[in-house]
CSV table of C-alpha atoms in Angstrom, one decimal:
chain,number,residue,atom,x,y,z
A,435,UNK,CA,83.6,85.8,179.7
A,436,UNK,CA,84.5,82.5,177.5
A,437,UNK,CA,88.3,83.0,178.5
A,438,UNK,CA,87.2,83.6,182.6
A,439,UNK,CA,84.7,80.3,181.8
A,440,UNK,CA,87.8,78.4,180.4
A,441,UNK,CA,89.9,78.9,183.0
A,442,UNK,CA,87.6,78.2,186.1
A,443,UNK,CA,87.7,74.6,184.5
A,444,UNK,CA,91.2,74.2,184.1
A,445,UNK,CA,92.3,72.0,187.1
A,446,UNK,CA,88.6,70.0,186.0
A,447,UNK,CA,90.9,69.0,182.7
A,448,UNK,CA,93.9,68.1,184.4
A,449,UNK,CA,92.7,66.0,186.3
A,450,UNK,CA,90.8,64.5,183.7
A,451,UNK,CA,93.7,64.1,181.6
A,452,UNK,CA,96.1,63.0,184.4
A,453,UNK,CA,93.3,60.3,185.0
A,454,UNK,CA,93.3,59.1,181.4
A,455,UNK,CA,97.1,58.5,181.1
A,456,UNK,CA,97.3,57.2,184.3
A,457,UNK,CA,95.0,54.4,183.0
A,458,UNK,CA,96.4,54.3,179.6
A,459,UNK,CA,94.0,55.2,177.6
A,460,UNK,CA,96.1,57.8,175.0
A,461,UNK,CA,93.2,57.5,172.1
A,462,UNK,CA,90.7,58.9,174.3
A,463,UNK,CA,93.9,61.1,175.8
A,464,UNK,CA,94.5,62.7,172.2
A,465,UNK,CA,90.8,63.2,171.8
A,466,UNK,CA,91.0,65.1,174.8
A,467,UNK,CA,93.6,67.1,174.1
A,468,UNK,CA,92.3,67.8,170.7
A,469,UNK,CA,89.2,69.2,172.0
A,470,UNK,CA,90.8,71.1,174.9
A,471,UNK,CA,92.8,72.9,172.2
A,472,UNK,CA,90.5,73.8,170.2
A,473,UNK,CA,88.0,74.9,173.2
A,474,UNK,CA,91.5,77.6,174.4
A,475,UNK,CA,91.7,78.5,170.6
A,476,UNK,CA,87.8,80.1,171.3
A,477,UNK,CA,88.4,81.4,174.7
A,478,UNK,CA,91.4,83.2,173.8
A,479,UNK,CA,91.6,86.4,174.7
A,480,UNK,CA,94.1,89.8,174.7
A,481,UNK,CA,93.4,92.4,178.0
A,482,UNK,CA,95.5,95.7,178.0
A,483,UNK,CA,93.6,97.2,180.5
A,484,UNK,CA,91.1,99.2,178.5
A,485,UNK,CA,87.3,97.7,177.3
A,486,UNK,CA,87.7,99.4,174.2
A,487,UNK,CA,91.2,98.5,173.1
A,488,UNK,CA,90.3,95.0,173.9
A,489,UNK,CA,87.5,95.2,172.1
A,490,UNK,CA,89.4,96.8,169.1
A,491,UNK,CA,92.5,94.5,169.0
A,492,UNK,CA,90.1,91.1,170.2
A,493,UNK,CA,87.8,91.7,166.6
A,494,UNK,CA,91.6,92.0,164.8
A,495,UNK,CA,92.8,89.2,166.6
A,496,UNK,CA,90.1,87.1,165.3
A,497,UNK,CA,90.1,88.5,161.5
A,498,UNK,CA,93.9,87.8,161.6
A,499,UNK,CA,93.7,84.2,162.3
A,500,UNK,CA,90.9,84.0,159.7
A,501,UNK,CA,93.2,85.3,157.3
A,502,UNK,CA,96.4,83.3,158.5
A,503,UNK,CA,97.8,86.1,159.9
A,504,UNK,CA,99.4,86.3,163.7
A,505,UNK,CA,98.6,89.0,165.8
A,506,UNK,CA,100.5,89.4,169.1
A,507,UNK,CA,99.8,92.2,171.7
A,508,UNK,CA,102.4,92.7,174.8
A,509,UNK,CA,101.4,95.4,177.0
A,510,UNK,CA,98.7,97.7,178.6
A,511,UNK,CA,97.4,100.4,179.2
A,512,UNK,CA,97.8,102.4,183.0
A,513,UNK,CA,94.6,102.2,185.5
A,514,UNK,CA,92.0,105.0,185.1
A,515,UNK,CA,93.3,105.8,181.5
A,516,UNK,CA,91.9,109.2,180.6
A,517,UNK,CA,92.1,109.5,177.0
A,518,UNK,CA,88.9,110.0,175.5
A,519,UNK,CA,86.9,106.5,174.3
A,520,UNK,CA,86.5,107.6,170.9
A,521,UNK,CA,89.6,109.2,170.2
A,522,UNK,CA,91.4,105.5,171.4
A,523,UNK,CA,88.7,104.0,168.7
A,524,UNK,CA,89.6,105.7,166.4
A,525,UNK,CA,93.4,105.7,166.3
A,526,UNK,CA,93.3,102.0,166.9
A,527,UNK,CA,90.7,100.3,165.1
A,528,UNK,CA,92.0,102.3,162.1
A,529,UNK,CA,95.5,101.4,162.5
A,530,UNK,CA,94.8,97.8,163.3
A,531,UNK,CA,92.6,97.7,159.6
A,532,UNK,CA,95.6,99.2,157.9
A,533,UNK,CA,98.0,96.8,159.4
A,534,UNK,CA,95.7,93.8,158.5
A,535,UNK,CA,94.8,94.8,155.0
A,536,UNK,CA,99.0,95.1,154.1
A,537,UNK,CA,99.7,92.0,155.7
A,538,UNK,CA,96.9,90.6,153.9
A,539,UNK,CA,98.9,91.4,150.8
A,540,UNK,CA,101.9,89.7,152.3
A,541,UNK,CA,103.1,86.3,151.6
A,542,UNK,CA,104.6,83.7,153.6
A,543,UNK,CA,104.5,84.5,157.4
A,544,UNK,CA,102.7,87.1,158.5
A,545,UNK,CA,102.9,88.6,161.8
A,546,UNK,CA,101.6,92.1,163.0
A,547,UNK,CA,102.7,93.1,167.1
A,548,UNK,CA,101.1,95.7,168.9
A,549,UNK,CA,102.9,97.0,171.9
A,550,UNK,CA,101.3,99.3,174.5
A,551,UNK,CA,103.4,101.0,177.6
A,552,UNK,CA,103.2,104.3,179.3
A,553,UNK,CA,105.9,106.9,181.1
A,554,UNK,CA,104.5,109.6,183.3
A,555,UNK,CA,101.5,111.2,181.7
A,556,UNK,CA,102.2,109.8,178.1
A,557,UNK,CA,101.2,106.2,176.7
A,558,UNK,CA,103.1,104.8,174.0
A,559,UNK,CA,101.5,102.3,171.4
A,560,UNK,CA,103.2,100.7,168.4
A,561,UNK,CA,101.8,98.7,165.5
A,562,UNK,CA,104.4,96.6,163.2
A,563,UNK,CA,103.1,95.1,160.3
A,564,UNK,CA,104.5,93.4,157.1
A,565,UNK,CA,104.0,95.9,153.8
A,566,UNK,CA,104.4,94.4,150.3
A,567,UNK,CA,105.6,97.7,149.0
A,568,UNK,CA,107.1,101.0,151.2
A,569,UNK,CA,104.0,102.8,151.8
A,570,UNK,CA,104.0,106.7,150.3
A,571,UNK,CA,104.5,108.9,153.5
A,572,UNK,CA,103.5,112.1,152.9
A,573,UNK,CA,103.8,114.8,155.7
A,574,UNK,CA,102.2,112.6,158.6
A,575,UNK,CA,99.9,110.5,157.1
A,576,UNK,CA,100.2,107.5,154.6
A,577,UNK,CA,99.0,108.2,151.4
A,578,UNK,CA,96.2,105.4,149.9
A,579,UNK,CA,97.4,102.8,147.2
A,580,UNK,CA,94.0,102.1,146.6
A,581,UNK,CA,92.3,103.9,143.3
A,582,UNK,CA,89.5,105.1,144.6
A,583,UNK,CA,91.1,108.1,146.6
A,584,UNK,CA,87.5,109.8,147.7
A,585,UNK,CA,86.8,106.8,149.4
A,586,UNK,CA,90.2,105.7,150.9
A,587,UNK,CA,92.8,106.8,152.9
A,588,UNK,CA,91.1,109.0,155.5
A,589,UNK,CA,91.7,106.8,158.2
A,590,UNK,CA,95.2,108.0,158.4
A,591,UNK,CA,94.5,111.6,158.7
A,592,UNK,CA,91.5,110.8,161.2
A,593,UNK,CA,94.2,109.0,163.8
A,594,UNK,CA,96.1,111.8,163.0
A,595,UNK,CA,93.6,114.6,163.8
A,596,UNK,CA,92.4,112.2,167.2
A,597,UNK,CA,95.7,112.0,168.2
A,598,UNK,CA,96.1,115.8,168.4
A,599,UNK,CA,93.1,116.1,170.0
A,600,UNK,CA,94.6,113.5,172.7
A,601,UNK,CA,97.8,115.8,172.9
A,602,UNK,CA,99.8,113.6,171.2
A,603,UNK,CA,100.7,112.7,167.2
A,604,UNK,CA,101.8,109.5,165.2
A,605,UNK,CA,104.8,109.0,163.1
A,606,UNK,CA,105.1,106.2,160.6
A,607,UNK,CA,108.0,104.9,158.9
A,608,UNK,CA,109.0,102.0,156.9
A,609,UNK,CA,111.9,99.4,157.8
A,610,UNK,CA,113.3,98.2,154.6
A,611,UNK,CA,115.7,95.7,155.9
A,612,UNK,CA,112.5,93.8,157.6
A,613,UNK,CA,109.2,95.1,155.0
A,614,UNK,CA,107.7,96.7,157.7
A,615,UNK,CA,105.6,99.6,158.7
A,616,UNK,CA,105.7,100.5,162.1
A,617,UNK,CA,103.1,103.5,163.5
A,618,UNK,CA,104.3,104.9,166.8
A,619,UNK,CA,101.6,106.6,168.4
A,620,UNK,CA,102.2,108.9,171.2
A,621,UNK,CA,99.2,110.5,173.3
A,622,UNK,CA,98.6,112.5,176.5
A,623,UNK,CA,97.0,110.3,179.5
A,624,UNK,CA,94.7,113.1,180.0
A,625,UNK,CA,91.3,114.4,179.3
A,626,UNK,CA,91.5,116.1,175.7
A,627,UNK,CA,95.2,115.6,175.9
A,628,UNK,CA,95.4,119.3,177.4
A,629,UNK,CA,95.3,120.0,181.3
């Protein structure tokens, strides 16, 4: 709504701005300017075609740039996607905390890229993120670093399972050359992944 809000006042600011450098006035020009920035900063916001992925990556989006991270999205999802709501939430908003909580580790600059596309009945999402160390793959799920292991590391054995359920999996692997981890997630565009 902010980012619909921003843009139906968009030719309002040009003008304003053409109107102020037309008469010369560049302090109140770079005022402007500041405060248009900083208003598109707010409004910002990712659309891949599905309310609850935008939802997902949106609350990432923000925590990223809290913690000085970049998150960039390219993508979307196909109209009428039929995967299941809460199987999406699941994969997603636990892949997204994983990829922000290692890149929170990180140093220097930090970037994590989702990508979304789709090819006949299948949709295709892939999260990239900086690691400081290679993550411990066991079978197909990451295994925790954290110490408390009753409490940790199920998220990767819940996208897992929600995948499945969707018809599809997710492989991870680790790119040495760049420090990254990079989960390819594969799923059915169907209900429960089987018809």
């Amino acid at each position: 709504r902010r980012s619909r809000k921003f843009r139906h006042d968009f030719n309002k600011h040009i003008e304003v701005l053409s109107d102020l450098a037309d008469r010369g006035k560049y302090m109140e020009l770079q005022d402007y300017i500041r405060k248009l920035s900083a208003a598109k900063e707010n409004a910002y916001y990712i659309t891949t075609g599905s309310m609850v992925a935008d939802a997902i990556i949106n609350r990432y989006y923000v925590k990223c740039r809290e913690s000085g991270i970049m998150l960039k999205c390219s993508g979307s999802f196909p109209s009428g996607i039929q995967i299941e709501t809460t199987e999406l939430c699941v994969i997603l908003s636990n892949g997204l905390e994983n990829a922000w909580e290692a890149a929170c580790q990180c140093s220097g600059s930090r970037e994590i890229q989702v990508s979304i596309g789709n090819r006949k009945n299948l949709i295709f999402i892939t999260i990239r993120n900086p690691s400081s160390k290679p993550p411990v793959i066991e079978g197909d799920i990451i295994r925790t670093s954290k110490s408390d292991r009753e409490n940790h590391g199920l998220g990767t054995g819940n996208m897992q399972e929600a995948a499945r359920r969707s018809g599809g999996h997710i492989k991870w692997r680790y790119d040495a050359q760049q420090g990254d981890v990079i989960t390819k997630i594969c799923l059915k565009n169907e209900k429960n992944g089987n018809k």
